[in-house]
Structure formats: structure tokens, C-alpha cells
Tab-separated table of C-alpha atoms in Angstrom:
chain	number	residue	atom	x	y	z
A	1344	MET	CA	0.000	-0.077	0.034
A	1345	LEU	CA	2.723	2.477	0.528
A	1346	GLY	CA	3.894	1.875	-3.183
A	1347	PRO	CA	7.633	2.029	-2.755
A	1348	ARG	CA	9.523	3.127	-5.991
A	1349	ARG	CA	13.029	3.631	-7.080
A	1350	GLY	CA	14.494	6.610	-5.742
A	1351	GLY	CA	11.973	7.241	-3.313
A	1352	LEU	CA	12.486	8.422	0.290
A	1353	TYR	CA	10.814	6.269	3.331
A	1354	VAL	CA	10.617	6.108	6.767
A	1355	ASP	CA	9.882	2.930	8.933
A	1356	ALA	CA	9.094	4.741	12.230
A	1357	THR	CA	8.657	1.713	14.355
A	1358	LEU	CA	11.515	-0.230	12.856
A	1359	GLY	CA	11.471	-3.485	15.084
A	1360	ALA	CA	13.500	-6.240	13.655
A	1361	GLY	CA	13.408	-4.810	10.240
A	1362	GLY	CA	11.115	-6.839	8.089
A	1363	HIS	CA	9.082	-4.104	6.836
A	1364	ALA	CA	11.915	-1.855	6.156
A	1365	SER	CA	13.563	-4.490	4.358
A	1366	GLY	CA	10.393	-5.159	2.127
A	1367	ILE	CA	10.483	-1.046	1.315
A	1368	LEU	CA	14.201	-1.203	0.460
A	1369	GLU	CA	13.766	-3.976	-2.127
A	1370	ALA	CA	10.751	-2.385	-3.533
A	1371	SER	CA	12.629	0.814	-4.069
A	1372	ARG	CA	15.591	-0.848	-5.706
A	1373	PRO	CA	18.299	0.443	-6.617
A	1374	ASP	CA	18.519	3.970	-4.956
A	1375	GLY	CA	15.352	4.356	-2.783
A	1376	ARG	CA	16.654	5.217	0.955
A	1377	LEU	CA	14.902	4.431	4.212
A	1378	LEU	CA	15.117	5.919	7.830
A	1379	GLY	CA	14.294	3.365	10.440
A	1380	LEU	CA	13.533	4.502	13.964
A	1381	ASP	CA	13.225	2.696	17.091
A	1382	VAL	CA	13.753	3.382	20.632
A	1383	ASP	CA	14.341	-0.569	21.451
A	1384	PRO	CA	18.366	-1.119	21.370
A	1385	GLN	CA	17.336	-4.992	21.084
A	1386	ALA	CA	15.407	-4.345	18.102
A	1387	LEU	CA	17.650	-1.884	16.426
A	1388	ALA	CA	20.429	-4.340	16.898
A	1389	LEU	CA	18.453	-7.164	15.027
A	1390	ALA	CA	17.591	-4.529	12.398
A	1391	ARG	CA	21.236	-3.742	11.937
A	1392	GLN	CA	21.956	-7.437	10.877
A	1393	LYS	CA	18.884	-7.646	8.551
A	1394	LEU	CA	19.498	-4.678	6.730
A	1395	ALA	CA	22.866	-4.619	6.535
A	1396	PRO	CA	23.046	-5.596	2.684
A	1397	PHE	CA	21.428	-2.283	1.893
A	1398	GLY	CA	24.461	-0.456	3.108
A	1399	ALA	CA	24.007	3.124	3.023
A	1400	ARG	CA	20.325	3.038	1.908
A	1401	ALA	CA	19.514	2.292	5.420
A	1402	ILE	CA	19.853	4.880	7.872
A	1403	LEU	CA	18.883	3.338	11.498
A	1404	LEU	CA	18.812	5.722	14.609
A	1405	GLN	CA	17.690	4.834	18.358
A	1406	ALA	CA	15.027	7.560	18.454
A	1407	SER	CA	11.254	7.826	19.018
A	1408	TYR	CA	8.900	8.590	16.104
A	1409	ARG	CA	7.835	11.682	18.013
A	1410	SER	CA	11.229	13.075	17.020
A	1411	LEU	CA	10.545	12.343	13.313
A	1412	ALA	CA	10.574	15.980	12.118
A	1413	GLU	CA	13.960	16.514	13.848
A	1414	GLN	CA	15.200	13.600	12.407
A	1415	LEU	CA	14.258	14.432	8.592
A	1416	ALA	CA	15.718	17.886	9.003
A	1417	ALA	CA	18.996	16.307	10.167
A	1418	LEU	CA	19.082	14.357	7.149
A	1419	GLY	CA	17.958	17.173	4.771
A	1420	TRP	CA	14.946	15.294	3.634
A	1421	PRO	CA	12.356	18.170	3.032
A	1422	ALA	CA	9.590	15.384	2.478
A	1423	VAL	CA	9.252	11.908	2.197
A	1424	ASP	CA	7.244	9.227	-0.123
A	1425	GLY	CA	5.985	7.042	2.593
A	1426	ILE	CA	6.083	6.572	6.227
A	1427	LEU	CA	5.131	3.258	8.173
A	1428	LEU	CA	3.940	2.909	11.863
A	1429	ASP	CA	3.364	-0.491	13.259
A	1430	LEU	CA	1.984	0.246	16.813
A	1431	GLY	CA	2.094	-1.903	20.094
A	1432	VAL	CA	4.322	-4.413	21.525
A	1433	SER	CA	6.336	-7.088	19.352
A	1434	SER	CA	6.729	-10.783	19.857
A	1435	MET	CA	10.224	-10.166	20.148
A	1436	GLN	CA	9.555	-8.103	23.126
A	1437	ILE	CA	7.184	-10.361	24.744
A	1438	ASP	CA	9.131	-13.302	24.186
A	1439	THR	CA	12.106	-11.729	25.848
A	1440	PRO	CA	11.041	-12.721	29.350
A	1441	GLU	CA	13.300	-10.281	31.372
A	1442	ARG	CA	11.889	-7.045	29.735
A	1443	GLY	CA	8.728	-7.810	31.757
A	1444	PHE	CA	6.086	-7.673	29.039
A	1445	SER	CA	4.591	-11.254	29.572
A	1446	PHE	CA	2.948	-12.674	32.608
A	1447	LEU	CA	3.805	-16.177	31.271
A	1448	ALA	CA	7.361	-16.219	32.934
A	1449	ASP	CA	8.540	-14.851	36.240
A	1450	ALA	CA	10.194	-11.386	35.453
A	1451	PRO	CA	10.703	-7.672	37.032
A	1452	LEU	CA	7.634	-5.410	36.296
A	1453	ASP	CA	9.465	-3.403	33.573
A	1454	MET	CA	7.708	-3.076	30.134
A	1455	ARG	CA	9.709	-0.386	28.765
A	1456	PHE	CA	10.554	-0.247	24.972
A	1457	ASP	CA	13.523	2.106	25.549
A	1458	PRO	CA	15.685	1.294	28.659
A	1459	ARG	CA	16.437	4.912	28.948
A	1460	ASN	CA	13.140	5.611	30.139
A	1461	PRO	CA	13.214	6.062	33.818
A	1462	LEU	CA	9.518	5.129	34.374
A	1463	THR	CA	8.731	1.208	34.970
A	1464	ALA	CA	5.677	-0.565	35.424
A	1465	ALA	CA	6.733	-1.254	38.997
A	1466	ASP	CA	6.536	2.296	39.597
A	1467	LEU	CA	3.165	2.855	38.312
A	1468	VAL	CA	2.022	-0.418	40.308
A	1469	ASN	CA	3.860	0.774	43.696
A	1470	THR	CA	3.091	4.398	43.620
A	1471	LEU	CA	-0.222	5.298	41.855
A	1472	PRO	CA	-2.972	6.093	44.335
A	1473	GLU	CA	-6.070	3.811	43.851
A	1474	ARG	CA	-8.098	5.819	41.653
A	1475	GLU	CA	-5.676	6.848	39.475
A	1476	LEU	CA	-4.583	2.900	38.976
A	1477	ALA	CA	-8.324	2.200	38.547
A	1478	ASP	CA	-8.721	4.836	35.773
A	1479	LEU	CA	-5.408	3.860	33.791
A	1480	LEU	CA	-6.579	0.284	33.948
A	1481	PHE	CA	-9.894	1.129	32.442
A	1482	ARG	CA	-8.635	3.737	29.933
A	1483	TYR	CA	-5.607	1.994	28.491
A	1484	GLY	CA	-6.719	-1.787	29.206
A	1485	GLU	CA	-10.453	-1.546	28.822
A	1486	GLU	CA	-10.495	-3.507	32.454
A	1487	ARG	CA	-14.276	-3.912	33.357
A	1488	ASN	CA	-13.011	-4.623	37.015
A	1489	SER	CA	-10.270	-2.005	37.199
A	1490	ARG	CA	-11.528	-0.769	40.431
A	1491	GLN	CA	-11.387	-4.153	42.498
A	1492	VAL	CA	-8.061	-4.972	40.493
A	1493	ALA	CA	-6.594	-1.593	41.522
A	1494	ARG	CA	-7.763	-2.231	45.272
A	1495	ALA	CA	-6.284	-5.604	45.047
A	1496	ILE	CA	-2.959	-4.399	43.653
A	1497	LEU	CA	-2.769	-1.702	46.569
A	1498	ARG	CA	-3.502	-4.449	49.175
A	1499	ALA	CA	-0.602	-6.619	47.740
A	1500	ARG	CA	1.890	-3.802	47.533
A	1501	PRO	CA	4.833	-3.792	47.102
A	1502	LEU	CA	5.115	-6.042	44.074
A	1503	SER	CA	8.021	-6.399	41.955
A	1504	SER	CA	7.650	-9.337	39.476
A	1505	THR	CA	5.220	-10.012	36.711
A	1506	LEU	CA	3.719	-13.501	38.218
A	1507	GLU	CA	2.952	-11.535	41.150
A	1508	LEU	CA	0.846	-9.122	39.547
A	1509	ALA	CA	-0.735	-11.720	37.312
A	1510	GLU	CA	-1.664	-13.594	40.429
A	1511	VAL	CA	-3.126	-10.775	42.163
A	1512	VAL	CA	-5.332	-9.699	39.135
A	1513	ARG	CA	-6.595	-13.444	38.703
A	1514	ARG	CA	-7.725	-13.477	42.302
A	1515	ALA	CA	-9.379	-10.074	41.937
A	1516	THR	CA	-11.394	-11.071	38.870
A	1517	SER	CA	-11.803	-14.534	39.983
A	1518	GLY	CA	-9.992	-16.029	37.067
A	1519	GLY	CA	-11.824	-14.277	34.554
A	1520	ALA	CA	-14.058	-16.273	31.911
A	1521	SER	CA	-13.600	-14.667	28.664
A	1522	GLY	CA	-10.785	-17.139	27.070
A	1523	ILE	CA	-8.072	-14.552	27.624
A	1524	HIS	CA	-5.482	-14.588	30.751
A	1525	PRO	CA	-7.313	-12.465	33.453
A	1526	ALA	CA	-4.002	-10.074	33.622
A	1527	THR	CA	-4.019	-9.616	29.823
A	1528	ARG	CA	-5.893	-6.166	29.973
A	1529	THR	CA	-3.861	-4.939	33.177
A	1530	PHE	CA	-0.775	-5.728	31.407
A	1531	GLN	CA	-1.534	-3.859	28.434
A	1532	ALA	CA	-2.523	-0.953	30.368
A	1533	LEU	CA	0.649	-0.409	31.995
A	1534	ARG	CA	2.685	-1.095	28.840
A	1535	ILE	CA	0.737	1.546	27.227
A	1536	ALA	CA	1.086	3.977	30.169
A	1537	VAL	CA	4.977	3.177	30.835
A	1538	ASN	CA	5.801	4.050	27.137
A	1539	GLN	CA	3.103	6.883	26.604
A	1540	GLU	CA	1.974	4.982	23.342
A	1541	LEU	CA	-1.245	6.900	22.805
A	1542	LEU	CA	0.395	10.122	23.582
A	1543	SER	CA	2.819	9.355	21.001
A	1544	VAL	CA	0.568	8.625	18.348
A	1545	GLU	CA	-1.559	11.808	19.141
A	1546	THR	CA	1.770	13.740	19.074
A	1547	VAL	CA	3.141	12.052	15.893
A	1548	LEU	CA	0.299	11.780	13.401
A	1549	PRO	CA	0.090	15.473	12.523
A	1550	ARG	CA	3.880	15.346	11.941
A	1551	VAL	CA	3.607	12.433	9.831
A	1552	VAL	CA	1.115	14.114	7.534
A	1553	GLU	CA	3.441	17.301	7.142
A	1554	ALA	CA	6.314	15.094	6.337
A	1555	LEU	CA	4.960	13.686	3.252
A	1556	ALA	CA	5.646	14.677	-0.280
A	1557	PRO	CA	2.585	15.325	-2.515
A	1558	GLY	CA	1.321	11.843	-3.444
A	1559	GLY	CA	2.779	10.514	-0.392
A	1560	ARG	CA	1.473	7.840	1.930
A	1561	VAL	CA	1.239	6.771	5.389
A	1562	ALA	CA	0.334	3.455	6.534
A	1563	VAL	CA	-0.623	2.533	10.135
A	1564	ILE	CA	-0.845	-1.002	11.399
A	1565	SER	CA	-2.739	-1.056	14.723
């Protein structure tokens, strides 16, 4: 849908392991160029390996897509032909237990995409007042039992591990009956809050449109 072409300038603003970027660079041969942004150093390392065959056509930076305008200005790219955003958490992040995104393995309550971010999920779980925590779970996780989950978390504080939190949520919701793990919505809400995901999207979408050349396209995977 981005319609990459030779000589075009493209941005993969959520680079991940580089799969989409590789496809864009292949389709824009021989001289299309791509700026890849990601705050996750683990993802960036994998992407550098995958995109190494494209050489200088791939410019990869550890940066948030919120800084898109600044990054394009630094490159001297006045406008680009296509921008891709693939929102949310990746399977790679979930499958790395020590990152704290999953409730299927015991790990610290971290959930940061960018390890330079000082705020962790443990900070939110252990410091927010009950009402603020309940509102966060309801807004970002659509957790119908947000108030009883928040109350249970406050009673169980301090919490330091993913399995501890998952068990507290399970007990507070009587195990859940929807077919998904009862802690799913709580973990989603905390991850979104820690990484300011919705704020990032609200901030960047106008800038994305402004960065497009005439006829340029933006694609968002959510």
C-alpha cells in the first residue's frame, strides 16, 4: 500500500527487527532510501543485521518517532514518499521474559520499550493512588473490573514481578471467563502507560502528514 518506488525516500518509524524496512528497500531498488527509527536497542541490533546488505540506503537510529521532524531535518530530507507506523508491542519483546511484558514467565515489572526511560511498570503499580491506577486500567486496558483490580494491587503492595502481579489480578477477577488470561488487560494498560503510546500517536500523526511529499502515503498497522 505504500507503493515504494526507485529513488523514493521512506521512513519506518517503528523499525522493530527490520522486516517491513527490508521489504520497502527491496521494492525501492536500486536507489530508494529509508530512515528506520526505534527506541528499543534490542530491536535495533537485529535490524542492523537484517538490513546490512542494503548498506548506506538504510539509515537506522535509536530514536522515537515523536522526533520524526527533527530526524528528517538533520538528514536534509524536506519530505518523504512513505511512512510506516506499526504500533504496539512486538512478539520479540514479549518473548524476552526479562523485559517484563509477559505474565507467562517470572520477571521484573519493567515493560519499557526504551531502557533509558526512567519509568517502569513497577513504579506505576507501587506508587499510583488507587483511583488513578483504576482509571489507568480502565482507559488503556478496557478492564471492566478496574476498581477491584486496583484495590487488590494496593493491598498486595509492594509488587516486583510479573507473576506476582498476574496472580493478584487473577484473584481479584475470579480467574476471568472470557478465554483470555485475566491479567491481559492490566498488562496492556501498564505497557501503554509506561511507554506513553497513545500520547506518542496523538503527537506524531499531524507531523507524519506534514512530512509527506505530494502523493506520499502513510500506513499505520494497529
